Tab-separated table of C-alpha atoms in Angstrom:
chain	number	residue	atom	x	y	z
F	26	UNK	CA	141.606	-66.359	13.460
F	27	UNK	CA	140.032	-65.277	10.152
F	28	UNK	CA	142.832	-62.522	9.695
F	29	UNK	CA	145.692	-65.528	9.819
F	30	UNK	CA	143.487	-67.429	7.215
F	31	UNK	CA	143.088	-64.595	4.930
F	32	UNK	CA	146.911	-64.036	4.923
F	33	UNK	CA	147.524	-67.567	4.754
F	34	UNK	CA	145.733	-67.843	1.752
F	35	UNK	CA	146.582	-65.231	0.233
F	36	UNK	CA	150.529	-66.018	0.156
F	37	UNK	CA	148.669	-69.443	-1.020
F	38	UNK	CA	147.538	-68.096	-3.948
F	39	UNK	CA	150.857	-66.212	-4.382
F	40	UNK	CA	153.283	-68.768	-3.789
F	41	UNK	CA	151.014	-71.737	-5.358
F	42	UNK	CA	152.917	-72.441	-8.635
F	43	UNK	CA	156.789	-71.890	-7.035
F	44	UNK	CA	156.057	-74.791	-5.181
F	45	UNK	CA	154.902	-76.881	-7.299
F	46	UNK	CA	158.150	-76.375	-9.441
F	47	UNK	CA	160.033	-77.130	-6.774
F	48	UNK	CA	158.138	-80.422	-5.609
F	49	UNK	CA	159.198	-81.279	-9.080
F	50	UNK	CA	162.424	-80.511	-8.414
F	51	UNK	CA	162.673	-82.567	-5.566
F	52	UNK	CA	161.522	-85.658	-7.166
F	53	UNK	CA	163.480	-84.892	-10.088
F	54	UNK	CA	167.040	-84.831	-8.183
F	55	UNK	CA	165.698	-88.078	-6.303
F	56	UNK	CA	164.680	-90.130	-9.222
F	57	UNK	CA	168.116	-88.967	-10.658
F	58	UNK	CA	170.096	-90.041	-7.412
F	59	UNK	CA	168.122	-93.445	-6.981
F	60	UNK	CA	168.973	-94.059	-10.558
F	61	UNK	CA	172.339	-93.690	-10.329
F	62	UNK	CA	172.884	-95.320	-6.616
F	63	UNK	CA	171.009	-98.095	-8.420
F	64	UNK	CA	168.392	-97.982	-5.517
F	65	UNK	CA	165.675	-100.197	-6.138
F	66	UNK	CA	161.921	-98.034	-6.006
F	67	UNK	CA	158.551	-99.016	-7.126
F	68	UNK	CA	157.596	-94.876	-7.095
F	69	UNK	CA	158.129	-91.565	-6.563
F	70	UNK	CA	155.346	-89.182	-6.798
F	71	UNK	CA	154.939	-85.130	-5.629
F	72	UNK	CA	152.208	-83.310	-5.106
F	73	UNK	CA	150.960	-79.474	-3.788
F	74	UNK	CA	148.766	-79.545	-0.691
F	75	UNK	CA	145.509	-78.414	-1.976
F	76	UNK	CA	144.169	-75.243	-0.943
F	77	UNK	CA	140.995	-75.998	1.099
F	78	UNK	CA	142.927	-78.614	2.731
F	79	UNK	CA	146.193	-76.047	3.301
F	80	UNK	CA	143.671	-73.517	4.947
F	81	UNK	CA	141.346	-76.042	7.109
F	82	UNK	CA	145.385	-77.104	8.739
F	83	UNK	CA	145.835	-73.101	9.005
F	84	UNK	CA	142.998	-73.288	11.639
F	85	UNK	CA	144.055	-75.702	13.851
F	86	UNK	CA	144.915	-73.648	17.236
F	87	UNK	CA	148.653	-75.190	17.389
F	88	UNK	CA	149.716	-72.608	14.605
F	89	UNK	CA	150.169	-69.354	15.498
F	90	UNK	CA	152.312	-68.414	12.451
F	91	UNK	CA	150.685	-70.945	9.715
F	92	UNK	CA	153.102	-69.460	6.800
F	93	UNK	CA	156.135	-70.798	8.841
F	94	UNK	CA	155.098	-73.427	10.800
F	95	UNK	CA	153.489	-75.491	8.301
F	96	UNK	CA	156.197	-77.432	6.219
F	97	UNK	CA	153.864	-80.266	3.928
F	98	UNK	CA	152.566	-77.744	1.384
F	99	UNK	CA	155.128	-79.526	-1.055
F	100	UNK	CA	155.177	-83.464	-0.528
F	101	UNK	CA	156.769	-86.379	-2.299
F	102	UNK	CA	156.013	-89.966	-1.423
F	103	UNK	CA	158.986	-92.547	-2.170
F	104	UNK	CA	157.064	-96.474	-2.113
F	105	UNK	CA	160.033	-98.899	-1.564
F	106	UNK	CA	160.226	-102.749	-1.553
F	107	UNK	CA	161.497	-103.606	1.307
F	108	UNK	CA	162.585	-102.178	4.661
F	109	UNK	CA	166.556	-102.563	3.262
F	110	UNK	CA	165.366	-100.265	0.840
F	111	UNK	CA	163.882	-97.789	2.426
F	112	UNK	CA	166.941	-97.907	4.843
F	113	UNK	CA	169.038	-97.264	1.590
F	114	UNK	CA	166.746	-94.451	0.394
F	115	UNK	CA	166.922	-92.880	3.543
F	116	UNK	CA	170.874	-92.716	4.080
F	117	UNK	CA	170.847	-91.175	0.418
F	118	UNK	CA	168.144	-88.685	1.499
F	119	UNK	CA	170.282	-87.351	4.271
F	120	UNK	CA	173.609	-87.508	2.184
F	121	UNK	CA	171.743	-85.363	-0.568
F	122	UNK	CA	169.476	-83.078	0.983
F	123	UNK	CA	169.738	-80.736	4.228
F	124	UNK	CA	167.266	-82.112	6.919
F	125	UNK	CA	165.019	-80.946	9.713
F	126	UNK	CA	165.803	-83.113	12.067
F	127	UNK	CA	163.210	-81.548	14.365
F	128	UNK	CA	160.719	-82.415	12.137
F	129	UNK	CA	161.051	-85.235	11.220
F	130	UNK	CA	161.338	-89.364	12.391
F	131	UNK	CA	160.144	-92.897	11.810
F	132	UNK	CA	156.758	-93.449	12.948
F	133	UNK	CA	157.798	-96.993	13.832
F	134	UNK	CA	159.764	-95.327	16.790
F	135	UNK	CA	156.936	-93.034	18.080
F	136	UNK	CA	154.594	-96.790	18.210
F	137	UNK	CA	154.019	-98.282	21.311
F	138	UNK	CA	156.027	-102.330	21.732
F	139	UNK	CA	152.272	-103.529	21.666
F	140	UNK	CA	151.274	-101.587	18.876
F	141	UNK	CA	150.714	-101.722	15.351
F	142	UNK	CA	149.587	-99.633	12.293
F	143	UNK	CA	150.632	-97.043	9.994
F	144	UNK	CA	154.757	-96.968	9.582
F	145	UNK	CA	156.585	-94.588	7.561
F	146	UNK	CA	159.696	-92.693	7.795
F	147	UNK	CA	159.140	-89.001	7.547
F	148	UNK	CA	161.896	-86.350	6.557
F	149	UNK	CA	161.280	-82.498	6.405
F	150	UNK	CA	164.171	-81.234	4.215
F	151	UNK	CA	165.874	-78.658	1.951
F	152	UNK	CA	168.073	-78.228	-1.146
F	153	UNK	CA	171.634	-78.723	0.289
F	154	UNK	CA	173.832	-75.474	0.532
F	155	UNK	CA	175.938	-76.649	-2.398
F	156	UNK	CA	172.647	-76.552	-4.819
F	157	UNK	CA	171.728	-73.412	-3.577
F	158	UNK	CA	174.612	-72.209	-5.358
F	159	UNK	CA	173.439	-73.039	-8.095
F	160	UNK	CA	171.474	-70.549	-10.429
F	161	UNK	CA	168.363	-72.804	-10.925
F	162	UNK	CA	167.752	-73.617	-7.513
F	163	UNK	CA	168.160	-69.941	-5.890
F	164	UNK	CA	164.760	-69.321	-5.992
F	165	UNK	CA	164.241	-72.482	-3.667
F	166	UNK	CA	166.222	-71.249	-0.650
F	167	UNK	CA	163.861	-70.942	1.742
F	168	UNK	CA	161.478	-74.009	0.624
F	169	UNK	CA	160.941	-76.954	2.697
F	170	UNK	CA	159.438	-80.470	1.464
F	171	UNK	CA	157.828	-83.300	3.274
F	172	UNK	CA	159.117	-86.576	2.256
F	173	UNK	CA	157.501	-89.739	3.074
F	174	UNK	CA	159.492	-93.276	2.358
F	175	UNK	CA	157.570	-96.825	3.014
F	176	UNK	CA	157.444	-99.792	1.391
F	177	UNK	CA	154.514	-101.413	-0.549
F	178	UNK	CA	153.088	-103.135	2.243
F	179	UNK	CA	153.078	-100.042	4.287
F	180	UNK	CA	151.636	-98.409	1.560
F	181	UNK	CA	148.695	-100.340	0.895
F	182	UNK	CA	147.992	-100.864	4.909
F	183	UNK	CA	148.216	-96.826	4.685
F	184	UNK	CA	145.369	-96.127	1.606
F	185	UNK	CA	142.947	-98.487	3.428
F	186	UNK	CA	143.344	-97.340	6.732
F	187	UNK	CA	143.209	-93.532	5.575
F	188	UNK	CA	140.654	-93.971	3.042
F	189	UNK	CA	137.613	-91.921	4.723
F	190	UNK	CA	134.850	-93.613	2.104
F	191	UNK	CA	136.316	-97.234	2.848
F	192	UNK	CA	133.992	-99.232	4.801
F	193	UNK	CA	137.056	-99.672	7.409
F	194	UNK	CA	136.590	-96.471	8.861
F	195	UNK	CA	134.961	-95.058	11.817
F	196	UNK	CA	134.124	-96.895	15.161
F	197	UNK	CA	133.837	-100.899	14.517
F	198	UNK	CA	133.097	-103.642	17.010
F	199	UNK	CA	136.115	-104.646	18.758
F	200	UNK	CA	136.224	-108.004	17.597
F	201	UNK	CA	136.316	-106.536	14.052
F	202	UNK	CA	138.857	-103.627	15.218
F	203	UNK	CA	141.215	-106.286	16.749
F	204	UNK	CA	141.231	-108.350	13.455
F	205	UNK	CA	141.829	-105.570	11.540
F	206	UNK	CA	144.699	-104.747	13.227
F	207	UNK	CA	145.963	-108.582	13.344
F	208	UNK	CA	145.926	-107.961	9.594
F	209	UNK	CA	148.594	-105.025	9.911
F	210	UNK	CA	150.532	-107.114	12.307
F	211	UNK	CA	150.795	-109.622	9.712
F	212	UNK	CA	151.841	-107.088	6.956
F	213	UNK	CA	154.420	-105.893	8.676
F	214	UNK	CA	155.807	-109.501	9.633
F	215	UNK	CA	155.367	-109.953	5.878
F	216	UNK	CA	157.753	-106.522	5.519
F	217	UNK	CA	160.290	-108.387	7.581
F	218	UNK	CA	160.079	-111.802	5.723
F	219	UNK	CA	160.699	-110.061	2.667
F	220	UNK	CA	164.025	-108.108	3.743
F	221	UNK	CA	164.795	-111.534	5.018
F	222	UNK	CA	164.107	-113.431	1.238
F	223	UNK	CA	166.392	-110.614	-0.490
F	224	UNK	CA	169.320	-110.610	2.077
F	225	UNK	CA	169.225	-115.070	1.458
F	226	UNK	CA	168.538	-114.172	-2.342
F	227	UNK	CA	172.224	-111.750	-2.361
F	228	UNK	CA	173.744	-114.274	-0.347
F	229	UNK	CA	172.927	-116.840	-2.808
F	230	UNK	CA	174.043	-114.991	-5.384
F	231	UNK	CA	177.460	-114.487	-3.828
F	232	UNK	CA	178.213	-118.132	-3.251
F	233	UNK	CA	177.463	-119.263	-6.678
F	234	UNK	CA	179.871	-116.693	-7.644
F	235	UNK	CA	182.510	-117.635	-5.660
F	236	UNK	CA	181.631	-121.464	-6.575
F	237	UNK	CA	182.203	-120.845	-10.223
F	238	UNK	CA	184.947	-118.589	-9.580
F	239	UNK	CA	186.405	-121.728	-8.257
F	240	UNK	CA	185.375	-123.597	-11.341
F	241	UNK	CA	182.386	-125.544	-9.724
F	242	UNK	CA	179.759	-125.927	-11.996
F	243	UNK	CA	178.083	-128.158	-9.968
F	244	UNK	CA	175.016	-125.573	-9.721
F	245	UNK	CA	171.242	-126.266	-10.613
F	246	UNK	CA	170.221	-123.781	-13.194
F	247	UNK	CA	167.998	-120.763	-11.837
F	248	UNK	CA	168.117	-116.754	-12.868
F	249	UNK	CA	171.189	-115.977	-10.254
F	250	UNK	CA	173.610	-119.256	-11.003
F	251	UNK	CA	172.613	-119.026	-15.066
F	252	UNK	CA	173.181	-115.343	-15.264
F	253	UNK	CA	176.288	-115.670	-12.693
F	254	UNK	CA	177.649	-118.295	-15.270
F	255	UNK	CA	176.981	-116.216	-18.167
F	256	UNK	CA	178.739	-113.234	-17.027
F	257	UNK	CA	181.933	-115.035	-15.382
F	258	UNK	CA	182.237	-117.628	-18.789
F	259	UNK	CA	181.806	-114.311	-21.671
F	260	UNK	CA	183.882	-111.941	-19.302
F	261	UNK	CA	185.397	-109.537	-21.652
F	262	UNK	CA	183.730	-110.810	-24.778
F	263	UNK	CA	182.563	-107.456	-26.426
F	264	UNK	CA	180.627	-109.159	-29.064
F	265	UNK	CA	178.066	-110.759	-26.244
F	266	UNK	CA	176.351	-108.390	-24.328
F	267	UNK	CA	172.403	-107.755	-22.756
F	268	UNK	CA	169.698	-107.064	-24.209
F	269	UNK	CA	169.760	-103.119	-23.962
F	270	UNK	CA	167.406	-101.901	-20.817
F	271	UNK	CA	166.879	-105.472	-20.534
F	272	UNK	CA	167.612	-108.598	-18.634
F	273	UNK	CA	170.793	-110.735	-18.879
F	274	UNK	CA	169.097	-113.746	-18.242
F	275	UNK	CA	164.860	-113.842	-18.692
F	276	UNK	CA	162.541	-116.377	-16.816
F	277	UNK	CA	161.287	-117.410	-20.397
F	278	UNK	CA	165.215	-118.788	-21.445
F	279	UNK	CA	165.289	-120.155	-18.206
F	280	UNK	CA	162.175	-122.581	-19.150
F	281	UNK	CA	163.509	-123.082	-22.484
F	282	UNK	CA	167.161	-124.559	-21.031
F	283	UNK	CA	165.154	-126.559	-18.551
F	284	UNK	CA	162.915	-128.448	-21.200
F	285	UNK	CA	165.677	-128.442	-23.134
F	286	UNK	CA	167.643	-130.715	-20.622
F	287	UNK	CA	169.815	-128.870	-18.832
F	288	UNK	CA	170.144	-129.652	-15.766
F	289	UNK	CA	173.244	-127.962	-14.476
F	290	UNK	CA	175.553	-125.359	-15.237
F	291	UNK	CA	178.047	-128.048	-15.577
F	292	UNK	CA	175.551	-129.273	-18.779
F	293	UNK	CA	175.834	-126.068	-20.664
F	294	UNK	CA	179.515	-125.661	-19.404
F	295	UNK	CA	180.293	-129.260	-21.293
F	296	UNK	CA	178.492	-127.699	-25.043
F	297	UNK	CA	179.217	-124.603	-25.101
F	298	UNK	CA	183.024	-125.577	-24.433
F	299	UNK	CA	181.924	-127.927	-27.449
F	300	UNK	CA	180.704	-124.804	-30.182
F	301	UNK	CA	182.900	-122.839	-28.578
F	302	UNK	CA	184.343	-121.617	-31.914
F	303	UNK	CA	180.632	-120.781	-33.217
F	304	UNK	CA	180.151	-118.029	-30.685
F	305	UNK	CA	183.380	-115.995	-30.755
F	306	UNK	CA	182.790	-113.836	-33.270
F	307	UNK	CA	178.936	-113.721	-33.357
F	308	UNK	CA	177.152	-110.694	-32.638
F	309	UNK	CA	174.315	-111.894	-29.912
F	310	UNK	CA	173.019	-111.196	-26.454
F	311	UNK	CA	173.691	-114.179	-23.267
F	312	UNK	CA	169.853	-115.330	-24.557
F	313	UNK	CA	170.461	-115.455	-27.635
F	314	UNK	CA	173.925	-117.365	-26.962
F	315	UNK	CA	171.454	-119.932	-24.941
F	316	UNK	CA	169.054	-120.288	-27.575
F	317	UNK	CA	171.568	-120.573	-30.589
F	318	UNK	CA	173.118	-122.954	-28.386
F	319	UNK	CA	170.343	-125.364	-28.124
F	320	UNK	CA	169.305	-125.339	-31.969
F	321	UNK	CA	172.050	-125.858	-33.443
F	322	UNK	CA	172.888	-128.734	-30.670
F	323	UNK	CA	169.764	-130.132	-31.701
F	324	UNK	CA	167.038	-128.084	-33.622
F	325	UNK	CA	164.587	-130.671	-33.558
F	326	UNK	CA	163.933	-130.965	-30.166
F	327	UNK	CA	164.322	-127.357	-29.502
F	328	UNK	CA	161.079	-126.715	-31.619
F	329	UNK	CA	159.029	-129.311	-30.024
F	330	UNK	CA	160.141	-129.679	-26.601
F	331	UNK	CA	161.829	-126.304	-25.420
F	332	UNK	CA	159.958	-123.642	-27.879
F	333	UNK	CA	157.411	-121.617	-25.585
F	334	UNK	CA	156.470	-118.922	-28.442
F	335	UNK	CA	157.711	-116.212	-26.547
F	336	UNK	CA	160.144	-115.368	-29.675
F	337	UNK	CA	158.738	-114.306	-33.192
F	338	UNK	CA	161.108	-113.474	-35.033
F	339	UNK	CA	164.748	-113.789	-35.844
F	340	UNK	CA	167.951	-112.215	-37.910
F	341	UNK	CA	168.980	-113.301	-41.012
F	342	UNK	CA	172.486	-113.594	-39.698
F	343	UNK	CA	171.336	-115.765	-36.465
F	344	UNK	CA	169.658	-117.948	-39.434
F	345	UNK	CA	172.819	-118.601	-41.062
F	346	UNK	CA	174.948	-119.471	-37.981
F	347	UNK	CA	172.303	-121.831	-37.674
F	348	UNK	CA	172.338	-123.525	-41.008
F	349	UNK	CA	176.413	-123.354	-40.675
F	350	UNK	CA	176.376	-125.412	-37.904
F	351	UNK	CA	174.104	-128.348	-38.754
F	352	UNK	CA	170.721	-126.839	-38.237
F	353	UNK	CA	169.466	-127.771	-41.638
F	354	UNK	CA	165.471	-127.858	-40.889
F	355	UNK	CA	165.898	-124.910	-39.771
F	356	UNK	CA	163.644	-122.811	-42.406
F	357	UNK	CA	160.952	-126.006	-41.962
F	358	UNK	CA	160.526	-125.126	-38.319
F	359	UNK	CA	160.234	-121.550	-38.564
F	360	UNK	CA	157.615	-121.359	-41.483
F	361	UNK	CA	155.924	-123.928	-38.716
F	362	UNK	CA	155.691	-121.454	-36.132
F	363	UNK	CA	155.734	-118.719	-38.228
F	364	UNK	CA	158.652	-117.062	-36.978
F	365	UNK	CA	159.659	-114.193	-39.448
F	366	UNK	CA	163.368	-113.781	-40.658
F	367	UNK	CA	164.265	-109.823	-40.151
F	368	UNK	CA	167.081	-108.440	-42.243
């Protein structure tokens, strides 16, 4: 026993820092791949195994060879939203990445029908063949990684339940123990409500695009009809575009339209087919074509009905459509709220 611990730790020791640059590596390509898949994740994290903990596992009976049996030295952790996601994450893990199938599962499988508790899906895996051809992964051939992929819910049931100081721990009372695991029950019901909410969410999304498609602007205004609307009506305009690495449509605009008076898409449909000719060569983003909109339809009540604050300043060239098209208190209004005019 102590000789396979001393030899354990020494190739510890020696191979320490090669895998930590390739845990890096691994969460590098999968940030990367997520990215561009356009994956939703809340996190990706790596870490080494630390040493003490690496040689107490190198003493469990069950390895005979530790150096080769053990694959978790290098470990990332992927925290998802919801169980679509991590269904997602997991089909681009496999396309990506050579796995141990072996080693590795969904711990929802190995529970019991009357069981619940910690869930996670579980991947041992390599650089695929065609990276290995690659200079700057050569020296990873041989390295395998531990990859863990839940969702937030999971996630948080997971810290408490592993968390040796937390006060959960231990033997309880089994009126206490059977609560606590009512309470994991209910989190992952919650998991499943929440894969149910985004699947109604897309669906809702896709109808009001095929409604105004059609031409119906019958909608009431939320974030996925408004910013459906927005899209569809300035389709091709190259002179209206996002804010850049930001939202097409904000919950604070939303508000604003709303006080304003809008009620439906039809509404905005009706004035902006009314100033059409103000927007089509003005430089703006889909909120700013809202908010321009509304004050210079009437800049009055935009500043004391719709105007939240959440806006402090403004371009000199948004100022002068403004003033252009009838919005002649304009400079009265923002000295009031001391919004600044930026150059």
């Amino acid at each position: 026993m102590e000789q396979k611990i001393k030899e354990a730790e020494q190739w510890y020791d020696k191979n320490k820092t090669l895998y930590e640059r390739f845990s890096e590596e691994i969460e590098g390509i999968i940030i990367k791949v997520l990215k561009a898949q356009k994956i939703p994740y809340q996190s990706v994290s790596h870490r080494v195994k630390e040493k003490e903990i690496y040689l107490n596992k190198c003493r469990n009976e069950k390895y005979n060879n530790p150096i080769e049996e053990i694959m978790d030295i290098s470990g990332i952790r992927i925290i998802a939203y919801t169980n679509q996601d991590v269904s997602d994450i997991c089909n681009i893990l496999q396309d990506e990445f050579l796995i141990d199938k072996g080693n590795s599962g969904n711990k929802a499988d190995m529970l019991a029908t009357d069981k619940v508790g910690h869930l996670s899906v579980h991947y041992v895996l390599q650089l695929s063949k065609k990276r290995l051809e690659l200079a700057e992964y050569k020296e990873y051939e041989n390295l395998k990684c531990e990859v863990q992929v839940r969702t937030l819910l999971q996630h948080a049931w997971a810290e408490i339940e592993h968390d040796r100081n937390y006060k959960f721990t231990g033997v309880l009372p089994n009126g206490i123990k059977r609560r606590f695991y009512l309470v994991a029950g209910a989190l992952e019901l919650m998991d499943y409500e929440f894969d149910k909410l985004s699947k109604d969410i897309d669906e809702y999304a896709k109808k009001t695009e095929k409604a105004l498609s059609k031409g119906d602007f019958n909608l009431s205004i939320n974030s996925k009809s408004l910013e459906q609307y927005m899209l569809k009506r300035f389709e091709g305009a190259t002179n209206i575009k996002p804010f850049v690495e930001g939202p097409i449509i904000s919950e604070e605009i939303i508000a604003e339209v709303i006080k304003f008076g809008y009620k439906t898409i039809q509404d905005l449909e009706i004035d902006l087919n009314k100033y059409e000719s103000v927007f089509q060569n003005h430089v703006s983003t889909f909120i700013g074509v809202l908010r321009d909109l509304m004050i210079i339809k009437d800049c009055e009540k935009y500043f004391k009905v719709a105007y939240n604050g959440n806006w402090q300043g403004v371009n000199k060239r948004s100022v002068d459509l403004w003033k252009e098209n009838g919005a002649n208190k304009i400079d009265k209004y923002l000295n009031d709220f001391g919004i600044c005019i930026e150059d």
